[in-house]
Amino acid sequence: MVDRPATNSTLLTVASGQAFSTNLIPTAVGNATRLFDVDSALTDTSISGAYVDEIWFQYTKRNNIFIDAHTPATGTYSQSGTAQTVTLANHNLQVGQKAYLDYTSGSGVDETLTVTSVTSTTFSGTSATSATTTGNVNVYLPVDVCFYLVSTATVTNTNQFYPLFVASIPSTFDNQYFSLSEKNILPLINHPVVQAGSNFASANSTTSPKIRGLMLQRGQALYAAVSGPTSLTNGFYIGVQAGYY
């Protein structure tokens, strides 16, 4: 059924205009970037739609410590032994996520911290080093990107952006390449044709995940935007692998 393969890559730096903790919808029609178009202008009668089987992020630089996609947030920290607590308003971190901490005062040692508990203004974790200290810290938070479905050739109102899902990319060096299939972020779908590969929970699921993706009909397009009021300093190229049918 899929007879016209399509792979493209688009640079994403545009922010939605507000934190996703407030609302996922961009604050202006220009605050999202079009990634993939399935004849939204309705000029190509040879296709009926498209199947997207992979979306991935590639950072614009190659760093060996952390991802500096945006300006870090400034907070304070208090460490007792290996127990680390960072105070930072509107951090929006969740338990299990990671943040890179650049300590700018006190005797804290820069590190990637895995979050073990949160409040609205603090997050905590276990430090890799033991110390008793306080000070200021630059926090490199995860980069949150929302994907939107749009069913019009020209976006004229923000209510034409329909959120599909959010990908949260930790600002650690090992996430400079980030696959939505491997991370099980792409939704489960019914594939239009029979495919090889086992279920996504199987041993080979990271190399042959065949039941996650998107089905887009002719006239639709896929957009994305970054959470926050300001654009990324260093963006991500978002790759889309698909096929028209």
Short mmCIF file of C-alpha atoms in Angstrom, two decimals:
data_model
loop_
_atom_site.label_atom_id
_atom_site.label_comp_id
_atom_site.label_asym_id
_atom_site.label_seq_id
_atom_site.Cartn_x
_atom_site.Cartn_y
_atom_site.Cartn_z
CA MET A 1 0.00 0.00 0.00
CA VAL A 2 2.83 2.41 0.86
CA ASP A 3 4.52 3.13 -2.45
CA ARG A 4 6.14 6.58 -2.05
CA PRO A 5 8.74 6.62 0.73
CA ALA A 6 9.40 9.98 2.37
CA THR A 7 12.12 11.04 4.82
CA ASN A 8 12.78 14.63 5.81
CA SER A 9 14.47 16.65 8.53
CA THR A 10 13.37 20.04 9.89
CA LEU A 11 15.18 22.34 12.32
CA LEU A 12 13.06 23.11 15.40
CA THR A 13 13.86 26.11 17.58
CA VAL A 14 10.45 27.80 17.86
CA ALA A 15 8.84 27.96 21.30
CA SER A 16 5.09 27.77 21.85
CA GLY A 17 5.08 31.05 23.79
CA GLN A 18 4.10 29.58 27.15
CA ALA A 19 5.10 26.73 29.43
CA PHE A 20 3.25 23.48 28.79
CA SER A 21 2.39 23.46 32.48
CA THR A 22 0.06 26.33 31.57
CA ASN A 23 -1.26 25.07 28.22
CA LEU A 24 -0.04 22.92 25.34
CA ILE A 25 -1.50 25.22 22.67
CA PRO A 26 0.87 27.77 21.10
CA THR A 27 0.10 31.40 21.91
CA ALA A 28 0.38 32.46 18.24
CA VAL A 29 0.02 30.74 14.87
CA GLY A 30 3.73 31.28 14.16
CA ASN A 31 4.82 29.54 17.35
CA ALA A 32 4.98 26.05 15.84
CA THR A 33 7.01 24.52 13.02
CA ARG A 34 5.59 22.29 10.28
CA LEU A 35 7.46 18.99 10.14
CA PHE A 36 5.59 16.84 7.66
CA ASP A 37 2.83 17.63 5.18
CA VAL A 38 0.37 15.17 3.66
CA ASP A 39 -0.87 17.39 0.86
CA SER A 40 -2.56 19.88 3.20
CA ALA A 41 -3.27 22.05 0.15
CA LEU A 42 -5.23 19.15 -1.41
CA THR A 43 -3.50 19.38 -4.78
CA ASP A 44 -2.10 15.83 -5.08
CA THR A 45 -4.93 13.43 -5.90
CA SER A 46 -2.52 10.50 -6.27
CA ILE A 47 -2.28 9.94 -2.50
CA SER A 48 -4.80 9.11 0.22
CA GLY A 49 -2.60 9.65 3.26
CA ALA A 50 0.69 8.78 4.90
CA TYR A 51 2.04 6.37 7.48
CA VAL A 52 4.74 7.74 9.82
CA ASP A 53 6.73 4.94 11.40
CA GLU A 54 9.55 6.92 13.01
CA ILE A 55 10.26 10.39 14.37
CA TRP A 56 13.62 11.25 15.89
CA PHE A 57 15.57 14.22 17.24
CA GLN A 58 19.16 15.05 16.33
CA TYR A 59 20.82 17.84 18.30
CA THR A 60 22.54 20.54 16.26
CA LYS A 61 25.85 20.06 18.08
CA ARG A 62 27.83 17.18 19.55
CA ASN A 63 28.44 17.71 23.26
CA ASN A 64 30.06 15.29 25.68
CA ILE A 65 28.51 16.47 28.98
CA PHE A 66 25.06 18.03 28.56
CA ILE A 67 22.68 19.53 26.00
CA ASP A 68 22.72 23.33 26.04
CA ALA A 69 19.61 23.79 23.93
CA HIS A 70 18.30 26.64 26.04
CA THR A 71 19.51 29.04 28.71
CA PRO A 72 19.62 27.20 32.04
CA ALA A 73 17.21 28.08 34.83
CA THR A 74 18.81 29.54 37.95
CA GLY A 75 17.96 28.05 41.34
CA THR A 76 19.46 27.28 44.72
CA TYR A 77 20.50 23.98 46.26
CA SER A 78 21.02 22.44 49.66
CA GLN A 79 23.08 19.26 50.00
CA SER A 80 23.49 17.10 53.11
CA GLY A 81 25.62 14.05 52.47
CA THR A 82 24.34 12.69 49.17
CA ALA A 83 20.82 14.07 49.65
CA GLN A 84 20.38 16.92 47.19
CA THR A 85 17.43 19.34 47.05
CA VAL A 86 17.12 22.07 44.42
CA THR A 87 14.71 24.96 44.79
CA LEU A 88 13.44 26.19 41.43
CA ALA A 89 9.99 27.62 40.73
CA ASN A 90 8.01 26.11 37.84
CA HIS A 91 10.59 23.40 37.14
CA ASN A 92 7.84 20.98 35.99
CA LEU A 93 10.11 17.96 36.52
CA GLN A 94 8.62 14.56 37.24
CA VAL A 95 9.96 11.69 39.33
CA GLY A 96 12.35 9.61 37.24
CA GLN A 97 13.44 12.45 34.95
CA LYS A 98 16.99 13.76 34.82
CA ALA A 99 18.41 17.29 34.96
CA TYR A 100 22.00 18.47 34.55
CA LEU A 101 23.16 20.64 37.46
CA ASP A 102 25.92 23.23 37.02
CA TYR A 103 26.76 24.40 40.53
CA THR A 104 27.94 28.03 40.48
CA SER A 105 28.63 28.52 44.21
CA GLY A 106 29.21 26.31 47.22
CA SER A 107 31.14 23.05 46.90
CA GLY A 108 28.67 21.03 44.84
CA VAL A 109 30.16 18.98 42.00
CA ASP A 110 28.46 19.35 38.60
CA GLU A 111 26.37 16.29 37.81
CA THR A 112 23.31 14.72 36.23
CA LEU A 113 20.67 14.24 38.92
CA THR A 114 17.86 11.71 38.69
CA VAL A 115 14.74 13.12 40.33
CA THR A 116 13.33 11.04 43.19
CA SER A 117 10.77 13.49 44.65
CA VAL A 118 9.18 16.80 43.67
CA THR A 119 7.08 19.66 44.92
CA SER A 120 5.86 22.62 42.87
CA THR A 121 9.05 24.54 43.71
CA THR A 122 11.65 21.88 44.55
CA PHE A 123 13.06 18.59 43.31
CA SER A 124 15.35 16.15 45.06
CA GLY A 125 17.68 13.30 44.25
CA THR A 126 20.82 11.46 45.31
CA SER A 127 24.08 13.22 44.48
CA ALA A 128 27.04 11.28 43.14
CA THR A 129 29.30 12.93 45.77
CA SER A 130 28.86 13.50 49.47
CA ALA A 131 29.07 17.01 50.90
CA THR A 132 27.35 19.47 53.18
CA THR A 133 26.91 22.68 51.23
CA THR A 134 24.49 25.22 49.81
CA GLY A 135 24.63 27.67 46.95
CA ASN A 136 23.37 28.61 43.51
CA VAL A 137 22.93 26.24 40.59
CA ASN A 138 22.20 26.44 36.87
CA VAL A 139 19.66 23.76 35.97
CA TYR A 140 19.48 22.36 32.45
CA LEU A 141 15.91 21.10 32.36
CA PRO A 142 14.50 18.58 29.85
CA VAL A 143 13.41 20.02 26.51
CA ASP A 144 9.66 19.44 26.15
CA VAL A 145 8.29 19.31 22.60
CA CYS A 146 4.61 19.00 21.75
CA PHE A 147 3.48 17.51 18.43
CA TYR A 148 0.30 18.85 16.82
CA LEU A 149 -2.10 17.64 14.15
CA VAL A 150 -3.29 20.36 11.75
CA SER A 151 -5.99 19.83 9.15
CA THR A 152 -5.69 22.98 7.08
CA ALA A 153 -3.24 24.30 4.50
CA THR A 154 -2.84 27.67 6.24
CA VAL A 155 -3.05 28.04 10.01
CA THR A 156 -5.02 31.17 10.88
CA ASN A 157 -5.96 30.46 14.51
CA THR A 158 -4.24 28.65 17.38
CA ASN A 159 -7.35 26.50 17.88
CA GLN A 160 -6.32 24.68 14.68
CA PHE A 161 -3.42 23.03 16.58
CA TYR A 162 -4.54 19.71 18.06
CA PRO A 163 -1.98 18.27 20.54
CA LEU A 164 -1.03 14.63 19.92
CA PHE A 165 1.71 13.93 22.48
CA VAL A 166 4.68 15.52 24.27
CA ALA A 167 8.26 14.29 24.06
CA SER A 168 10.48 15.25 27.00
CA ILE A 169 14.20 15.11 26.14
CA PRO A 170 16.59 15.13 29.13
CA SER A 171 19.43 17.62 28.68
CA THR A 172 22.10 14.94 29.05
CA PHE A 173 24.72 14.08 26.44
CA ASP A 174 23.25 10.63 25.75
CA ASN A 175 20.03 12.15 24.39
CA GLN A 176 21.52 14.10 21.49
CA TYR A 177 19.88 11.46 19.33
CA PHE A 178 16.38 10.68 20.63
CA SER A 179 14.05 8.22 18.92
CA LEU A 180 10.31 8.39 19.61
CA SER A 181 9.94 4.76 18.57
CA GLU A 182 12.67 3.48 20.86
CA LYS A 183 11.29 5.54 23.75
CA ASN A 184 7.74 4.22 23.12
CA ILE A 185 6.42 7.77 22.73
CA LEU A 186 4.80 7.33 19.34
CA PRO A 187 1.25 6.02 19.85
CA LEU A 188 0.19 2.45 19.14
CA ILE A 189 -1.52 2.06 15.77
CA ASN A 190 -2.90 -0.50 13.34
CA HIS A 191 -0.39 -0.70 10.51
CA PRO A 192 -1.89 -0.53 6.99
CA VAL A 193 0.10 -3.56 5.83
CA VAL A 194 1.54 -6.63 7.52
CA GLN A 195 5.06 -5.95 8.83
CA ALA A 196 7.84 -8.06 10.28
CA GLY A 197 8.89 -7.59 13.88
CA SER A 198 7.76 -8.57 17.33
CA ASN A 199 5.71 -6.74 19.92
CA PHE A 200 7.26 -3.61 21.40
CA ALA A 201 7.94 -5.38 24.72
CA SER A 202 9.99 -8.15 23.09
CA ALA A 203 13.77 -8.53 23.14
CA ASN A 204 14.18 -7.00 19.67
CA SER A 205 11.68 -4.19 20.15
CA THR A 206 14.35 -1.46 20.00
CA THR A 207 15.38 -2.53 16.50
CA SER A 208 12.06 -3.60 15.07
CA PRO A 209 9.19 -1.69 16.71
CA LYS A 210 6.40 -2.14 14.18
CA ILE A 211 3.26 -1.15 16.04
CA ARG A 212 3.97 2.49 16.87
CA GLY A 213 3.53 5.42 14.52
CA LEU A 214 1.00 7.83 13.09
CA MET A 215 -1.60 7.55 10.35
CA LEU A 216 -2.27 10.87 8.64
CA GLN A 217 -4.93 11.40 6.01
CA ARG A 218 -4.55 13.59 2.96
CA GLY A 219 -5.08 17.23 3.93
CA GLN A 220 -3.31 16.97 7.30
CA ALA A 221 0.11 18.07 8.54
CA LEU A 222 2.32 17.48 11.56
CA TYR A 223 3.68 20.45 13.56
CA ALA A 224 5.81 20.80 16.70
CA ALA A 225 6.75 23.47 19.25
CA VAL A 226 9.02 23.73 22.28
CA SER A 227 7.64 24.54 25.72
CA GLY A 228 8.38 28.00 27.03
CA PRO A 229 8.30 31.70 26.12
CA THR A 230 11.63 31.84 24.25
CA SER A 231 13.08 29.88 21.35
CA LEU A 232 15.92 27.40 21.74
CA THR A 233 19.44 28.78 21.55
CA ASN A 234 20.52 25.56 19.86
CA GLY A 235 17.80 23.57 18.16
CA PHE A 236 17.06 20.00 17.22
CA TYR A 237 16.60 18.59 13.74
CA ILE A 238 13.46 16.48 13.79
CA GLY A 239 13.53 13.62 11.32
CA VAL A 240 10.35 12.04 10.00
CA GLN A 241 10.38 8.69 8.18
CA ALA A 242 7.13 7.96 6.41
CA GLY A 243 5.45 6.74 3.27
CA TYR A 244 2.55 8.08 1.22
CA TYR A 245 -0.16 5.70 0.09
#
